[in-house]
Short mmCIF file of C-alpha atoms and ligand atoms in Angstrom, two decimals:
data_model
loop_
_atom_site.label_atom_id
_atom_site.label_comp_id
_atom_site.label_asym_id
_atom_site.label_seq_id
_atom_site.Cartn_x
_atom_site.Cartn_y
_atom_site.Cartn_z
CA MET A 18 40.98 25.52 28.34
CA PRO A 19 40.77 26.83 31.91
CA LEU A 20 41.92 26.30 34.64
CA GLN A 21 39.07 23.94 37.26
CA ASN A 22 37.53 26.53 39.33
CA ILE A 23 37.72 23.79 43.09
CA ASN A 24 37.15 26.48 45.64
CA PRO A 25 40.74 24.70 47.81
CA THR A 26 38.64 25.32 51.23
CA THR A 27 36.06 22.53 49.83
CA THR A 28 38.35 20.38 49.27
CA ASN A 29 39.14 17.10 51.78
CA ALA A 30 42.09 16.98 52.32
CA TRP A 31 41.91 20.59 53.08
CA LYS A 32 39.16 19.64 56.19
CA LYS A 33 41.96 17.16 56.77
CA LEU A 34 44.86 19.22 56.88
CA ALA A 35 42.65 21.84 59.83
CA SER A 36 42.09 19.58 61.63
CA HIS A 37 45.93 18.26 61.59
CA TYR A 38 46.74 21.86 62.13
CA ASN A 39 45.33 21.01 65.23
CA GLU A 40 47.25 18.45 66.46
CA MET A 41 50.94 20.08 65.44
CA GLN A 42 50.36 23.18 68.04
CA SER A 43 52.68 21.25 70.05
CA PHE A 44 55.06 19.76 67.43
CA SER A 45 58.87 21.40 67.59
CA ILE A 46 61.60 21.19 65.28
CA GLN A 47 64.21 20.04 67.63
CA LYS A 48 61.94 17.60 69.48
CA ALA A 49 61.28 16.20 65.43
CA PHE A 50 65.18 15.85 64.53
CA LYS A 51 66.09 14.30 67.66
CA SER A 52 63.86 11.51 67.32
CA ASP A 53 63.78 11.20 63.95
CA ALA A 54 68.15 11.03 62.85
CA GLU A 55 67.15 10.66 58.73
CA ARG A 56 64.45 13.79 59.27
CA LYS A 57 67.38 15.88 57.57
CA GLU A 58 67.44 13.52 54.08
CA LYS A 59 63.77 12.49 54.39
CA PHE A 60 62.75 16.17 54.20
CA SER A 61 65.75 17.71 50.97
CA ILE A 62 65.71 17.28 47.72
CA ASP A 63 68.80 17.68 45.75
CA PHE A 64 67.85 18.38 42.36
CA ASN A 65 71.55 19.47 38.89
CA ASP A 66 73.11 21.88 41.48
CA LEU A 67 70.64 22.77 44.20
CA SER A 68 69.48 20.96 46.30
CA LEU A 69 66.23 22.25 49.02
CA ASP A 70 66.89 21.26 52.18
CA PHE A 71 63.01 22.16 53.70
CA SER A 72 63.37 19.61 56.79
CA LYS A 73 63.04 22.35 59.55
CA ASN A 74 59.05 23.46 58.96
CA ARG A 75 56.50 21.98 61.12
CA ILE A 76 55.72 19.66 58.83
CA GLU A 77 55.73 15.84 59.74
CA GLN A 78 55.61 13.33 56.84
CA LYS A 79 51.65 13.62 57.61
CA THR A 80 51.91 16.82 56.62
CA LEU A 81 53.38 16.47 53.25
CA ASP A 82 51.14 13.72 52.34
CA LEU A 83 47.83 16.11 53.01
CA LEU A 84 50.10 18.87 51.63
CA VAL A 85 50.07 16.51 48.32
CA GLU A 86 46.82 15.69 48.59
CA LEU A 87 45.33 19.59 48.13
CA ALA A 88 47.60 19.91 45.08
CA ASN A 89 45.70 16.47 43.66
CA GLU A 90 42.63 17.71 44.83
CA ALA A 91 42.71 21.29 43.57
CA GLU A 92 43.94 19.69 39.84
CA LEU A 93 47.21 21.14 39.63
CA LYS A 94 48.30 18.17 37.34
CA ASP A 95 45.83 19.26 35.37
CA ALA A 96 46.91 23.23 35.34
CA ILE A 97 50.29 21.87 35.00
CA ASP A 98 49.52 20.95 31.32
CA LYS A 99 47.90 24.21 30.19
CA TYR A 100 50.17 26.00 31.31
CA PHE A 101 53.01 24.60 29.22
CA SER A 102 50.89 23.69 26.44
CA GLY A 103 49.52 27.56 26.14
CA ASP A 104 45.50 26.81 27.09
CA VAL A 105 44.21 30.34 27.73
CA ILE A 106 44.99 30.29 31.46
CA ASN A 107 45.01 34.15 31.84
CA VAL A 108 40.69 33.99 31.64
CA THR A 109 40.18 37.97 32.74
CA GLU A 110 42.88 38.79 29.44
CA GLU A 111 41.78 35.91 27.49
CA ARG A 112 45.66 35.60 27.09
CA ALA A 113 47.65 32.37 27.05
CA VAL A 114 50.52 32.01 29.91
CA LEU A 115 54.12 30.90 27.76
CA HIS A 116 56.77 32.47 29.00
CA THR A 117 58.09 28.70 29.79
CA ALA A 118 58.31 28.61 26.17
CA LEU A 119 60.80 31.39 25.53
CA ARG A 120 63.13 29.14 27.18
CA SER A 121 62.15 25.84 25.94
CA ASN A 122 64.60 24.09 23.48
CA SER A 123 62.18 21.44 22.40
CA GLU A 124 61.05 21.11 19.04
CA ASP A 125 57.76 20.48 19.86
CA GLU A 126 55.78 23.30 17.93
CA ILE A 127 53.12 25.35 20.72
CA GLN A 128 50.21 26.44 18.26
CA ILE A 129 48.37 30.54 19.78
CA GLU A 130 45.70 30.88 17.32
CA ASN A 131 46.54 28.47 15.16
CA LYS A 132 50.85 28.70 14.70
CA ASP A 133 52.76 27.88 16.32
CA ILE A 134 55.04 30.45 18.16
CA LYS A 135 58.52 28.60 18.53
CA PRO A 136 59.50 30.12 15.38
CA GLU A 137 58.67 33.81 16.47
CA ILE A 138 60.52 33.32 19.21
CA LYS A 139 64.03 31.20 17.94
CA LYS A 140 64.28 34.78 15.67
CA ALA A 141 64.40 37.27 18.88
CA LEU A 142 66.63 34.93 19.86
CA ARG A 143 68.51 35.76 16.62
CA LYS A 144 67.91 39.36 16.78
CA ILE A 145 68.92 40.19 20.40
CA ARG A 146 72.45 37.54 19.53
CA ALA A 147 73.27 39.76 16.23
CA PHE A 148 72.32 42.95 18.18
CA SER A 149 74.15 42.39 21.63
CA ASN A 150 77.86 40.78 19.69
CA LYS A 151 77.24 44.39 17.27
CA VAL A 152 77.30 46.42 20.18
CA ILE A 153 79.20 44.83 22.53
CA SER A 154 82.43 44.27 19.21
CA GLY A 155 82.11 48.07 19.14
CA ASP A 156 81.14 47.70 15.76
CA TRP A 157 77.61 49.07 16.53
CA LYS A 158 78.05 53.21 16.64
CA GLY A 159 77.18 56.06 17.62
CA TYR A 160 75.65 59.71 15.75
CA THR A 161 80.07 60.48 15.56
CA GLY A 162 81.34 57.66 15.14
CA LYS A 163 82.26 56.30 18.65
CA LYS A 164 81.51 52.67 20.10
CA ILE A 165 78.77 51.80 22.74
CA THR A 166 79.72 52.58 26.38
CA ASP A 167 77.00 52.91 27.97
CA ILE A 168 73.38 50.97 27.48
CA VAL A 169 70.59 52.32 29.58
CA ASN A 170 66.49 50.67 29.68
CA ILE A 171 64.20 52.92 30.46
CA GLY A 172 61.10 50.86 31.64
CA ILE A 173 59.47 50.02 34.73
CA GLY A 174 57.95 46.87 36.37
CA GLY A 175 58.34 43.78 34.65
CA SER A 176 60.03 45.61 31.94
CA ASP A 177 62.68 47.07 34.79
CA LEU A 178 62.79 44.79 37.59
CA GLY A 179 63.88 41.65 35.88
CA PRO A 180 66.42 42.88 33.90
CA ASP A 181 68.26 44.96 36.57
CA MET A 182 68.11 41.89 38.54
CA ILE A 183 69.75 39.87 36.51
CA VAL A 184 72.00 42.85 35.86
CA GLU A 185 73.18 43.44 38.99
CA ALA A 186 73.12 39.23 40.01
CA LEU A 187 75.45 38.52 37.29
CA GLN A 188 77.98 41.29 36.88
CA PHE A 189 80.87 38.82 38.15
CA TYR A 190 80.51 37.47 34.14
CA LYS A 191 79.77 40.85 32.69
CA ASN A 192 81.19 42.95 30.03
CA GLN A 193 82.94 46.48 29.01
CA LEU A 194 79.22 48.06 28.73
CA THR A 195 78.20 50.17 32.10
CA THR A 196 74.43 49.64 32.68
CA HIS A 197 72.20 52.39 33.59
CA PHE A 198 68.17 52.21 34.77
CA VAL A 199 66.15 54.75 34.09
CA SER A 200 61.65 54.01 35.79
CA ASN A 201 60.81 55.58 38.33
CA ILE A 202 58.91 58.55 37.37
CA ASP A 203 60.89 61.35 39.76
CA GLY A 204 62.93 63.56 37.35
CA ASP A 205 65.63 63.43 40.00
CA HIS A 206 66.05 59.70 39.34
CA VAL A 207 66.90 60.70 35.52
CA SER A 208 68.52 64.03 35.51
CA GLU A 209 70.42 61.48 38.07
CA ILE A 210 71.33 58.93 35.01
CA LEU A 211 71.76 61.53 32.75
CA LYS A 212 74.39 63.22 33.94
CA LYS A 213 76.92 60.16 34.31
CA LEU A 214 76.14 59.73 30.34
CA ASP A 215 77.67 61.56 26.92
CA PRO A 216 75.10 60.75 24.25
CA GLU A 217 77.46 60.02 21.63
CA THR A 218 78.06 56.57 23.27
CA THR A 219 74.61 55.70 24.80
CA LEU A 220 72.27 52.95 23.62
CA PHE A 221 68.68 53.98 25.55
CA VAL A 222 67.11 50.82 24.56
CA ILE A 223 62.98 52.04 25.42
CA VAL A 224 60.98 48.80 27.27
CA SER A 225 57.08 48.83 27.54
CA LYS A 226 54.65 45.82 26.21
CA THR A 227 52.35 48.73 25.99
CA PHE A 228 53.82 52.05 24.83
CA THR A 229 52.00 54.29 26.91
CA THR A 230 53.52 53.43 30.73
CA GLN A 231 52.75 57.12 32.06
CA GLU A 232 56.78 56.62 33.68
CA THR A 233 58.35 55.21 30.37
CA ILE A 234 57.02 57.70 28.50
CA THR A 235 57.65 60.52 30.74
CA ASN A 236 61.56 59.28 31.11
CA ALA A 237 61.98 58.91 26.82
CA ASN A 238 60.30 61.85 26.10
CA THR A 239 62.96 63.71 28.70
CA ILE A 240 65.91 61.34 27.30
CA LYS A 241 65.15 61.43 24.01
CA ASN A 242 64.96 66.15 24.10
CA TRP A 243 68.17 65.43 26.03
CA PHE A 244 70.13 63.56 23.21
CA LEU A 245 68.60 66.17 20.65
CA LYS A 246 70.36 69.19 22.31
CA SER A 247 73.63 67.87 20.85
CA ALA A 248 72.33 65.22 18.76
CA SER A 249 69.61 65.18 15.33
CA GLN A 250 66.85 63.87 14.51
CA PHE A 251 68.30 61.60 12.08
CA ASP A 252 70.88 60.01 14.98
CA ILE A 253 67.47 58.31 16.60
CA ALA A 254 67.61 55.40 15.17
CA LYS A 255 71.97 54.46 16.51
CA HIS A 256 70.29 55.77 19.96
CA PHE A 257 67.57 54.67 20.58
CA VAL A 258 65.60 50.55 20.34
CA ALA A 259 62.01 49.48 21.98
CA VAL A 260 60.68 46.08 22.79
CA SER A 261 57.24 46.73 22.95
CA THR A 262 54.09 45.48 21.19
CA ASN A 263 52.84 49.15 20.20
CA LEU A 264 54.44 49.15 16.25
CA ASP A 265 52.51 53.07 16.16
CA ALA A 266 54.10 54.24 18.71
CA ILE A 267 57.61 53.36 18.68
CA ASP A 268 56.76 54.78 14.95
CA ALA A 269 55.93 58.25 16.38
CA PHE A 270 58.41 58.04 18.90
CA GLY A 271 60.83 58.33 15.99
CA ILE A 272 62.41 54.47 16.44
CA ASP A 273 63.37 52.94 13.30
CA PRO A 274 61.16 49.55 12.84
CA LYS A 275 64.67 47.57 11.98
CA ASN A 276 65.53 48.31 15.74
CA VAL A 277 62.15 47.10 17.60
CA PHE A 278 61.99 43.84 19.41
CA PRO A 279 59.14 41.53 19.69
CA MET A 280 56.87 40.69 23.08
CA TRP A 281 53.91 39.22 22.32
CA ASN A 282 51.05 39.40 24.90
CA TRP A 283 51.62 35.90 26.03
CA VAL A 284 54.61 36.99 28.02
CA GLY A 285 53.61 38.47 31.47
CA GLY A 286 54.89 41.78 31.74
CA ARG A 287 56.41 39.88 35.14
CA PHE A 288 57.18 37.07 34.01
CA SER A 289 59.64 39.13 30.62
CA LEU A 290 62.63 39.28 31.49
CA TRP A 291 63.34 35.73 28.67
CA SER A 292 61.92 37.22 26.56
CA SER A 293 63.37 40.87 24.10
CA VAL A 294 62.90 42.61 27.68
CA GLY A 295 66.50 40.80 28.52
CA LEU A 296 68.09 42.62 25.60
CA SER A 297 70.09 44.98 28.33
CA ILE A 298 70.75 41.47 30.25
CA SER A 299 72.03 40.46 27.21
CA LEU A 300 74.05 43.27 26.05
CA SER A 301 75.42 43.28 29.51
CA VAL A 302 76.57 40.09 29.83
CA GLY A 303 76.86 38.55 26.53
CA PHE A 304 74.31 36.19 24.74
CA ASP A 305 75.84 33.25 25.22
CA ASN A 306 75.10 34.14 28.97
CA TYR A 307 71.77 35.52 28.17
CA LYS A 308 71.01 31.97 27.31
CA SER A 309 72.90 30.09 29.72
CA LEU A 310 70.18 32.02 31.72
CA LEU A 311 67.46 31.10 30.27
CA ASP A 312 68.76 26.79 29.82
CA GLY A 313 68.61 27.62 33.47
CA ALA A 314 65.13 28.27 33.57
CA GLU A 315 63.87 25.11 31.33
CA LYS A 316 65.66 22.87 33.11
CA MET A 317 63.65 24.33 37.18
CA ASP A 318 60.82 23.79 34.31
CA LEU A 319 60.94 19.85 33.47
CA HIS A 320 61.74 19.67 36.70
CA PHE A 321 58.74 20.92 37.94
CA LYS A 322 56.61 19.83 34.83
CA ASN A 323 57.83 15.62 35.42
CA SER A 324 57.92 15.72 38.88
CA GLU A 325 56.01 13.74 41.80
CA PHE A 326 54.92 16.34 43.54
CA ASP A 327 56.39 15.06 47.01
CA GLN A 328 60.22 15.75 44.70
CA ASN A 329 59.00 18.42 42.54
CA ILE A 330 60.71 20.93 44.11
CA PRO A 331 58.86 24.60 43.19
CA VAL A 332 55.57 22.66 43.99
CA LEU A 333 56.75 21.53 47.88
CA LEU A 334 58.47 25.38 48.46
CA ALA A 335 54.16 26.22 47.31
CA LEU A 336 52.79 23.89 49.47
CA LEU A 337 54.61 24.82 52.76
CA SER A 338 54.07 27.97 51.83
CA ILE A 339 50.22 27.32 51.69
CA TRP A 340 50.37 25.59 55.00
CA TYR A 341 51.28 28.91 56.31
CA ASN A 342 49.75 31.20 55.00
CA ASN A 343 46.37 29.27 55.57
CA PHE A 344 46.62 28.13 58.54
CA TYR A 345 49.68 29.12 60.61
CA LYS A 346 47.64 31.77 59.78
CA ALA A 347 51.15 33.59 58.75
CA GLU A 348 51.00 36.96 56.90
CA SER A 349 54.77 37.15 55.46
CA GLU A 350 57.10 35.26 54.29
CA ALA A 351 61.74 36.76 54.24
CA ILE A 352 63.56 35.40 50.71
CA LEU A 353 67.39 36.32 51.55
CA PRO A 354 69.87 35.06 49.93
CA TYR A 355 73.07 34.99 51.53
CA THR A 356 75.13 36.64 48.32
CA GLN A 357 75.81 39.96 48.04
CA TYR A 358 74.81 39.57 44.38
CA LEU A 359 70.66 38.78 44.87
CA THR A 360 70.13 42.37 46.51
CA LYS A 361 67.17 43.23 43.54
CA LEU A 362 65.97 39.25 44.61
CA ALA A 363 63.21 41.20 46.80
CA PRO A 364 62.09 43.48 44.94
CA TYR A 365 61.71 42.11 42.07
CA LEU A 366 59.88 39.13 43.61
CA GLN A 367 58.12 41.17 45.18
CA GLN A 368 56.08 42.51 42.13
CA ALA A 369 56.02 38.36 40.89
CA ILE A 370 54.15 37.15 43.64
CA MET A 371 52.40 40.27 44.80
CA GLU A 372 50.92 41.55 41.29
CA SER A 373 50.47 38.10 41.08
CA ASN A 374 48.24 36.39 44.12
CA GLY A 375 47.37 39.22 45.72
CA LYS A 376 44.30 38.76 44.49
CA SER A 377 41.21 38.30 46.78
CA VAL A 378 38.17 37.15 43.77
CA ASP A 379 38.37 33.70 43.06
CA ARG A 380 38.50 32.36 39.34
CA ASN A 381 34.48 31.93 39.61
CA GLY A 382 34.12 36.10 40.46
CA ASN A 383 33.19 35.06 43.82
CA ASP A 384 34.77 36.92 47.19
CA VAL A 385 37.28 33.96 48.38
CA ASN A 386 36.53 33.62 52.20
CA TYR A 387 41.17 32.11 52.97
CA GLN A 388 43.88 33.95 52.69
CA THR A 389 45.99 34.14 49.44
CA GLY A 390 48.89 36.21 49.06
CA THR A 391 51.97 36.34 50.97
CA ILE A 392 53.75 39.72 51.44
CA VAL A 393 56.68 39.19 51.04
CA TRP A 394 60.71 40.95 51.51
CA GLY A 395 63.61 40.63 53.01
CA SER A 396 67.07 41.68 52.32
CA THR A 397 71.08 40.02 51.72
CA GLY A 398 72.78 38.56 54.74
CA THR A 399 74.86 39.07 56.38
CA ASN A 400 73.66 42.56 56.55
CA MET A 401 69.98 41.56 57.18
CA GLN A 402 70.85 40.07 60.77
CA HIS A 403 72.18 44.03 61.58
CA ALA A 404 68.82 44.60 60.62
CA PHE A 405 65.92 43.06 60.94
CA MET A 406 66.27 39.83 61.70
CA GLN A 407 65.84 40.38 65.71
CA LEU A 408 62.18 40.38 64.78
CA VAL A 409 62.47 37.05 63.18
CA HIS A 410 64.32 35.28 66.04
CA GLN A 411 62.48 37.58 68.82
CA GLY A 412 59.31 38.82 67.85
CA THR A 413 56.18 37.36 67.69
CA LYS A 414 55.13 36.77 64.17
CA LEU A 415 55.92 33.71 62.39
CA ILE A 416 57.37 34.69 59.49
CA PRO A 417 58.66 31.71 56.97
CA THR A 418 61.70 32.08 55.97
CA ASP A 419 64.47 30.99 52.25
CA PHE A 420 67.87 30.47 52.85
CA ILE A 421 69.65 31.15 49.58
CA GLY A 422 72.87 30.00 49.28
CA TYR A 423 76.23 29.02 48.12
CA GLU A 424 78.41 26.53 47.70
CA GLU A 425 81.54 28.67 46.20
CA SER A 426 81.95 31.69 46.81
CA LEU A 427 83.05 33.60 42.87
CA TYR A 428 86.42 35.24 43.97
CA GLY A 429 87.76 32.89 46.23
CA LEU A 430 88.53 34.94 49.43
CA THR A 431 87.38 31.61 51.48
CA ASP A 432 87.61 33.25 54.83
CA HIS A 433 85.16 35.90 53.88
CA HIS A 434 82.95 32.81 52.48
CA GLN A 435 83.17 30.31 55.22
CA LYS A 436 81.96 33.16 56.85
CA LEU A 437 79.08 34.00 54.91
CA MET A 438 78.05 29.83 55.02
CA ALA A 439 78.29 29.95 59.17
CA ASN A 440 76.57 32.70 59.02
CA TYR A 441 74.24 31.42 56.72
CA TYR A 442 73.49 28.00 58.44
CA ALA A 443 73.60 29.95 61.66
CA GLN A 444 70.78 31.51 61.14
CA MET A 445 68.32 28.78 60.17
CA ASP A 446 69.71 26.79 62.91
CA ALA A 447 69.05 29.56 65.49
CA LEU A 448 65.93 30.17 64.61
CA ALA A 449 65.38 26.37 64.62
CA PHE A 450 66.31 25.05 68.04
CA GLY A 451 66.41 28.66 69.36
CA LYS A 452 67.82 29.42 72.51
CA SER A 453 66.22 27.18 76.56
CA LYS A 454 66.29 28.48 79.19
CA GLU A 455 68.22 25.91 80.27
CA ASP A 456 71.26 26.71 78.50
CA VAL A 457 70.43 30.89 79.14
CA HIS A 458 70.52 29.29 82.42
CA LEU A 459 74.36 27.97 82.25
CA GLU A 460 75.54 30.45 80.04
CA LEU A 461 74.32 33.84 82.45
CA LYS A 462 75.76 31.59 85.03
CA PHE A 463 79.14 31.37 84.07
CA SER A 464 78.91 34.59 82.99
CA GLY A 465 80.61 35.34 86.62
CA ASP A 466 77.69 38.07 87.40
CA THR A 467 74.59 35.30 89.26
CA SER A 468 72.98 38.63 90.55
CA LYS A 469 71.23 38.88 86.41
CA ILE A 470 70.43 35.55 85.31
CA GLN A 471 66.74 35.79 86.80
CA THR A 472 65.92 39.64 85.42
CA LEU A 473 68.02 39.05 81.91
CA MET A 474 66.80 35.07 81.30
CA PRO A 475 63.37 36.15 79.96
CA PHE A 476 64.86 38.43 77.36
CA LYS A 477 67.71 36.10 76.36
CA VAL A 478 65.39 33.27 75.45
CA PHE A 479 65.16 32.59 71.95
CA GLU A 480 61.71 30.24 71.33
CA GLY A 481 62.83 28.43 68.44
CA ASN A 482 61.03 26.86 66.12
CA ARG A 483 60.04 28.98 63.52
CA PRO A 484 60.51 27.22 59.69
CA SER A 485 62.84 28.40 57.03
CA ASN A 486 64.08 26.77 53.41
CA ALA A 487 67.67 26.20 53.06
CA ILE A 488 68.12 27.13 48.61
CA LEU A 489 71.67 25.66 48.00
CA PHE A 490 72.95 25.98 45.01
CA GLN A 491 76.78 25.22 44.48
CA LYS A 492 77.74 28.29 43.04
CA LEU A 493 75.82 31.36 40.98
CA THR A 494 75.79 31.18 37.56
CA PRO A 495 73.30 32.00 34.80
CA VAL A 496 71.93 29.12 35.10
CA SER A 497 71.51 28.84 38.86
CA LEU A 498 69.83 32.30 38.74
CA GLY A 499 67.82 31.11 35.65
CA GLU A 500 67.45 28.14 37.57
CA LEU A 501 66.68 29.95 41.26
CA VAL A 502 63.96 32.96 39.37
CA ALA A 503 61.94 30.27 37.55
CA MET A 504 61.43 27.80 41.13
CA TYR A 505 59.62 30.76 42.57
CA GLU A 506 57.38 31.95 38.63
CA HIS A 507 56.42 28.48 39.05
CA LYS A 508 56.19 28.55 43.49
CA ILE A 509 53.68 31.49 41.90
CA PHE A 510 51.49 30.00 39.95
CA VAL A 511 50.82 26.85 42.11
CA GLN A 512 49.70 28.55 45.01
CA GLY A 513 47.36 30.53 42.51
CA VAL A 514 45.94 27.58 41.19
CA ILE A 515 45.51 25.99 44.81
CA TRP A 516 43.99 29.02 46.26
CA ASN A 517 41.50 29.76 42.60
CA ILE A 518 42.70 33.23 42.70
CA PHE A 519 44.07 34.40 38.17
CA SER A 520 47.69 34.57 38.47
CA TYR A 521 48.39 36.17 35.09
CA ASP A 522 45.88 40.05 35.62
CA GLN A 523 47.20 42.98 37.24
CA PHE A 524 44.13 45.20 37.85
CA GLY A 525 44.95 46.60 40.57
CA VAL A 526 47.26 48.57 39.18
CA GLU A 527 44.48 50.46 37.34
CA LEU A 528 42.66 52.69 39.73
CA GLY A 529 46.00 54.62 40.93
CA LYS A 530 46.74 55.30 37.79
CA GLU A 531 43.56 56.51 36.39
CA LEU A 532 43.09 59.23 39.41
CA ALA A 533 46.89 60.11 38.85
CA LYS A 534 45.69 61.04 35.41
CA LYS A 535 42.40 62.58 36.63
CA LEU A 536 44.34 64.61 38.63
CA LEU A 537 47.18 65.79 35.65
CA ASN A 538 44.26 67.18 33.70
CA ASN A 539 42.49 68.57 36.18
CA ALA A 540 45.28 70.63 36.93
O1 LIG B 1 51.33 48.85 36.58
C1 LIG B 1 52.31 47.66 36.36
C2 LIG B 1 52.52 47.00 34.98
O2 LIG B 1 50.89 47.11 34.63
C3 LIG B 1 53.06 45.54 35.03
O3 LIG B 1 52.68 44.82 35.10
C4 LIG B 1 54.33 45.72 34.23
O4 LIG B 1 55.52 45.50 34.42
C5 LIG B 1 54.44 47.84 33.82
O5 LIG B 1 53.10 47.79 33.90
C6 LIG B 1 55.43 48.15 32.34
O6 LIG B 1 54.45 47.29 31.57
P1 LIG B 1 54.71 47.76 30.26
O7 LIG B 1 55.82 47.47 29.77
O8 LIG B 1 53.55 47.81 29.49
O9 LIG B 1 55.43 49.26 30.04
#
């Protein structure tokens, strides 16, 4: 069954939220903390090794109650059941949305066209494990009998961003193989990567659900031609493997059918790192770590599926985002991880979030008369404090922020970690509580130069009241990374349900592709 079609603005909760928004004009996060010593505890949730502190938001209990009411009126529970059980909720593409099945350890069947998909998933995982073990151990040999030293993932969008982000994030857990990613059709990109490679010891993983994507096929052909300068057609099987649904196109490319890893049309590209698209992850960190990543995601799936909405991390993050997007008219959200390992998280989430919820037609086919997908952007702390945070602290725009942090670092260096985390907390405090005229006055007075107090005062005041979520894990591990990514996936889903849009198609990327093809044909 498809999702229900409910215009959120027609719900009672929406109307109540609109008038509650007016009441909240004088709300101050700072005052809220002063008047309620329990605020942090009230607006925090602990789950496994993760804690979400959402107390530094422009909310009170009534706000949360109304947001949860909105989720109920939007029939979110019914939508979650349909999402997990494989209903065709991607109506425009006539598909189920089942990336959650890829990481499920439960024995429960999930039927697609009267066939349980769980055995196929398990089979694919076994194939990934066997292949990864063979390459990592050196049993898999190149055409001159040498071990593989380098892996190149050739793909774009969902066939690149997820694996690239995870391999970067889990580099602490990496083995001896060096992993590269070729995505852009820019020939200089592939040329720079090829410069570093030896055809005798490199394995190429071509990842394309459709195997028709211009960038991927062009890059794969350029790489094949480069390879064939030193090797023969018969050597391709030892150096090229593919992840795709398009078996004919793979065959035409010359890849041994034994070296094809499956994809399914019930997994969207931007949610596919949990499928064979994650092969380069498994090659890079080993199958056990890859499986732990999936297990972490499953933990978040179960939390999302089974928790009450007011205790449900992805639901709360989605509702808070709707509160700012639709009522405060915030245009963007910043994702700010305090670990250099998550340098590629923001670009990854940009595709996941903006390709999913950047829609202006509702599930009835009508133009929406309210805002949908948020613009997301971000970078790692502390670097970004020295880049764009000025605007977040003192600019004219309201930018809700997610601060992602870890209690422990991976290499120790506790002095660094203490400083990193002091900055993590300090930024959120500065955003929420600001700096008053009185404090600025005192500071300038004690600095000695009292003549400048009046002129400098306005520039040094921080109004505060700027929202943030503290998303804090114990440690960056494959499990906690799986939890984090799945958390955002479910946030996307909840927002799409409430905005009454189809989150799992992406027709908006097609027109530009068609026009580029026309231009090429006419050239
Ligand atoms: O252009 C967008 C897109 O269709 C994404 O949704 C997808 O992740 C990417 O292109 C790559 O597609 P494919 O895996 O079929 O090459």
